[in-house]
Each structure stands twice: as structure tokens, then as C-alpha cells.
mmCIF file of C-alpha atoms in Angstrom:
data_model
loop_
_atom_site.group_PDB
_atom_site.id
_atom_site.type_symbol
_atom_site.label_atom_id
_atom_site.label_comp_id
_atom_site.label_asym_id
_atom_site.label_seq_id
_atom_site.Cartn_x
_atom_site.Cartn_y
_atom_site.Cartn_z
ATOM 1 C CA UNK S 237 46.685 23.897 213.747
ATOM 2 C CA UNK S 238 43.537 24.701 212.631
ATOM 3 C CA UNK S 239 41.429 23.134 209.235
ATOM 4 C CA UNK S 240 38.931 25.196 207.630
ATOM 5 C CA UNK S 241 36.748 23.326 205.439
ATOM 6 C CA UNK S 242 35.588 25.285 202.555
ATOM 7 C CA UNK S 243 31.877 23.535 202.981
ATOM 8 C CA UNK S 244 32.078 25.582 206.624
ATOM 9 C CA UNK S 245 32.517 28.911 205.683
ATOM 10 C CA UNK S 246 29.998 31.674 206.410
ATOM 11 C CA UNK S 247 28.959 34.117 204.032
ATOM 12 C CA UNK S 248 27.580 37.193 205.008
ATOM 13 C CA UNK S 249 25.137 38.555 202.149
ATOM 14 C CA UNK S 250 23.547 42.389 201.850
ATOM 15 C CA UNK S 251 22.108 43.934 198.262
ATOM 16 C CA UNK S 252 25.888 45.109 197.040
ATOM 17 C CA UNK S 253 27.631 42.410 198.007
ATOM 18 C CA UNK S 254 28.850 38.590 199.412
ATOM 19 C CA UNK S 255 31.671 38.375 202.192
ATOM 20 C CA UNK S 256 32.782 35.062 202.470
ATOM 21 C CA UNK S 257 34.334 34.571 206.238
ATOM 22 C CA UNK S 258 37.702 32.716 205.364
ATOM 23 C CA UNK S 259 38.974 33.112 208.707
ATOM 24 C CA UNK S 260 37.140 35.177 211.351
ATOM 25 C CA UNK S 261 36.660 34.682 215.204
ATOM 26 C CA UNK S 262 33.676 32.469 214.826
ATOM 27 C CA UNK S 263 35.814 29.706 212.865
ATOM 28 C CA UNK S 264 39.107 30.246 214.382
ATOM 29 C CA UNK S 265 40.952 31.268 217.386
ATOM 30 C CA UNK S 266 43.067 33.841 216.244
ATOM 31 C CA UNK S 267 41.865 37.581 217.615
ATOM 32 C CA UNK S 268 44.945 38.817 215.035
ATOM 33 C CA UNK S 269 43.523 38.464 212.177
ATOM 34 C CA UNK S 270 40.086 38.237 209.878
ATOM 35 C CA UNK S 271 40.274 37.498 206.118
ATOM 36 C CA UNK S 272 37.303 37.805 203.797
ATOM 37 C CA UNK S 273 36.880 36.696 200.439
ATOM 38 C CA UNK S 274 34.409 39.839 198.981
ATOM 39 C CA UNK S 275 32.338 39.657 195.707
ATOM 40 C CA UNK S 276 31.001 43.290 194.789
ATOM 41 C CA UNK S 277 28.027 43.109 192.750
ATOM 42 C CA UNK S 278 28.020 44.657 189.395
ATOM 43 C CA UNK S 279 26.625 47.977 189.530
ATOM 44 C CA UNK S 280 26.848 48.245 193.609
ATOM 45 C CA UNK S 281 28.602 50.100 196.031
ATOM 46 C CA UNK S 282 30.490 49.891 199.325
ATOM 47 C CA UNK S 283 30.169 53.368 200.835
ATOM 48 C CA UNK S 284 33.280 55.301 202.341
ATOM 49 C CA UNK S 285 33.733 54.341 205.927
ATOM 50 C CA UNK S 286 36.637 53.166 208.565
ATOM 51 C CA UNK S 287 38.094 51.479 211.377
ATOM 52 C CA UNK S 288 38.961 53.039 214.252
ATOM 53 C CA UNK S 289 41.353 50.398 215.354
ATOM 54 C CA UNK S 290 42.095 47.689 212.635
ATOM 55 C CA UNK S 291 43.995 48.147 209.251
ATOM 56 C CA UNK S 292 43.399 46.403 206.350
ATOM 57 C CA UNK S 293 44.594 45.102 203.042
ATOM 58 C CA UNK S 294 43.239 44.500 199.991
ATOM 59 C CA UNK S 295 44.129 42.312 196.995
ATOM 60 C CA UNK S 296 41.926 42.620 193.700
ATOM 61 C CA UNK S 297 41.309 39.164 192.773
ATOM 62 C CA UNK S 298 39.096 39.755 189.933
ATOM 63 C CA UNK S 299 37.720 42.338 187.734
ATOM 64 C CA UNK S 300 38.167 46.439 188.104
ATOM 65 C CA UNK S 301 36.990 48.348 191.025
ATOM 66 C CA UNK S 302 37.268 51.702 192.013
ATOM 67 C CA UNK S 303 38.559 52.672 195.710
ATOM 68 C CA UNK S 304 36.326 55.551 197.350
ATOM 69 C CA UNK S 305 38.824 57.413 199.321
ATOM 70 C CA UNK S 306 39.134 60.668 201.514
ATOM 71 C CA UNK S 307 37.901 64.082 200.152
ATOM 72 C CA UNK S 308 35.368 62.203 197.453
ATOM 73 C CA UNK S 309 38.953 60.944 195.998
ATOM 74 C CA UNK S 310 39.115 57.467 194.317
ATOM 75 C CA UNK S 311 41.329 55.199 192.262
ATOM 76 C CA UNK S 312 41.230 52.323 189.972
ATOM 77 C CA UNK S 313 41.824 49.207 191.364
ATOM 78 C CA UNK S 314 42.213 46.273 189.338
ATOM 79 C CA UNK S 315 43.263 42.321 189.648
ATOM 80 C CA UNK S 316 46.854 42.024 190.933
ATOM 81 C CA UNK S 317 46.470 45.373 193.064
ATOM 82 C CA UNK S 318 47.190 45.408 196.576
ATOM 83 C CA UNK S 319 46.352 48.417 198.485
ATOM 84 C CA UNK S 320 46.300 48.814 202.659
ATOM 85 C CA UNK S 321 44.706 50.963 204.534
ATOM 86 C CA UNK S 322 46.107 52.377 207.846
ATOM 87 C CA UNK S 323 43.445 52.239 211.028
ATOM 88 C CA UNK S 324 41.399 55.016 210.604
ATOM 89 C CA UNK S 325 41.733 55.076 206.857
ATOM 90 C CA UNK S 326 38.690 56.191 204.845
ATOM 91 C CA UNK S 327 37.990 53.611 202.272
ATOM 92 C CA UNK S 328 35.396 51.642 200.438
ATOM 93 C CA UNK S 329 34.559 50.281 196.834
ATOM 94 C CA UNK S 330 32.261 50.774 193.796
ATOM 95 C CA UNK S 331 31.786 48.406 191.001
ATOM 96 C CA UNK S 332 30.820 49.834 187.720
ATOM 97 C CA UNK S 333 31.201 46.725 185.663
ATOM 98 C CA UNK S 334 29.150 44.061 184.657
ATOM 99 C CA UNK S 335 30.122 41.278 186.759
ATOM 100 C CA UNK S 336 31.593 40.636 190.038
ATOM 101 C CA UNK S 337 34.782 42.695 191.344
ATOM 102 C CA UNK S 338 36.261 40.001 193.823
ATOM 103 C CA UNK S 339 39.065 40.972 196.307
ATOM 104 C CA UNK S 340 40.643 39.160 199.254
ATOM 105 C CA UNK S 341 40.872 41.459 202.576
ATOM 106 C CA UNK S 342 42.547 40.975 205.392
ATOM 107 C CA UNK S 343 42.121 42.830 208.731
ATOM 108 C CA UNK S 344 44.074 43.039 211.573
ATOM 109 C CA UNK S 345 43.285 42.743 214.292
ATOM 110 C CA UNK S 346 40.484 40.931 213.496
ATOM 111 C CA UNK S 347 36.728 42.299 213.063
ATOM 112 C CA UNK S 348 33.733 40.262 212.952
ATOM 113 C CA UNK S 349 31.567 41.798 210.347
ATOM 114 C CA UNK S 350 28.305 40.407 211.173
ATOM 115 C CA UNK S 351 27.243 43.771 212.749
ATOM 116 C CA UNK S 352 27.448 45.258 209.196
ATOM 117 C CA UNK S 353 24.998 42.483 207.422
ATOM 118 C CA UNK S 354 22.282 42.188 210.295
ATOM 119 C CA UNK S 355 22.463 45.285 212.715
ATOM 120 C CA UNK S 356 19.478 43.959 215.263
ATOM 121 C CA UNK S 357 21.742 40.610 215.831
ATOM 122 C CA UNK S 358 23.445 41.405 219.561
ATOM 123 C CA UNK S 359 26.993 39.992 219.433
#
């Protein structure tokens, strides 16, 4: 078994948003899985991207986002919506509210996202 203690957990920070590292290969053992607990600042934007060999889910937890998808494409995504995306998947998220859009992602395998917060750190 393994105990994460909530006082533990990392969060990664950038300008449009907070990832909080629930479970990720610096905290656990598990190469199978990474889940993040993601705040999207009001007014910010995670750009379209993907990953070449993990999929991932998404649960809104709070608030109303919209999904940017493939071929400028997007959808409304709001608390109590799941969505996955298949590896390779083009994906990301805008929030055009006034407070936080929260979701909970999980990616498998796992993906340490500290390259994505501080690009010079060498992992």
C-alpha cells in the first residue's frame, strides 16, 4: 500500500494554471498511472497539444470549460463530464469564466509533467 498525505503533494504552477500531483512517479511507485487535480485560471488557456503514448481522462470537477479539440473544434465541458482522450488525441482547455474550472485527470501510463512547468529542469 501506499499513503499519500495531502500536506505532501506537489503542485506544479505556470500563469494559466495549478496541477496538483495526486499521484505521479515522484510520490508513488506505480509507472501505470498519473492523476492530477488541475485548477484553470479564469480567463486562461491550455493550448491544443498531445501524447504520443499515454491516454487520458478527464472529469470536470468544477465550473464550465471548453475542450480545444482537432481542426480548431471544441466543446463545452462542464462539472459531472467525463471525456477521454485516446494517445495521440489533440486536446486542451480554455476557461472563459470567472473563477476556477477544476477537473481531475488521469493518465495512463503515467507522465510526469514537470517538463511542462520548468523546461530547463533535466529529469
Amino acid at each position: 500500500m501506499e499513503y499519500i498525505n495531502k500536506e505532501s503533494i506537489v503542485v506544479l504552477k505556470s500563469d494559466f494554471q495549478d496541477s496538483h500531483q495526486l499521484l505521479w512517479n515522484e510520490n508513488s511507485s506505480s509507472k501505470r498511472v498519473t492523476i492530477t487535480k488541475v485548477y484553470v485560471h479564469p480567463g486562461k488557456t491550455n493550448g491544443r497539444h498531445s501524447h504520443d503514448t499515454s491516454e487520458q481522462i478527464w472529469v470536470a470537477l468544477s465550473g464550465t470549460g471548453i475542450l480545444l479539440l482537432e481542426n480548431e473544434k471544441t466543446k463545452v465541458f462542464s462539472e459531472g463530464d467525463v471525456v477521454r482522450f485516446a494517445e495521440g488525441d489533440i486536446h486542451g482547455v480554455t476557461n472563459q469564466t470567472d473563477h476556477d474550472f477544476i477537473y481531475l485527470s488521469v493518465t495512463s501510463p503515467g507522465i510526469n509533467f514537470r517538463y511542462a512547468y520548468d523546461p530547463q529542469e533535466d529529469l
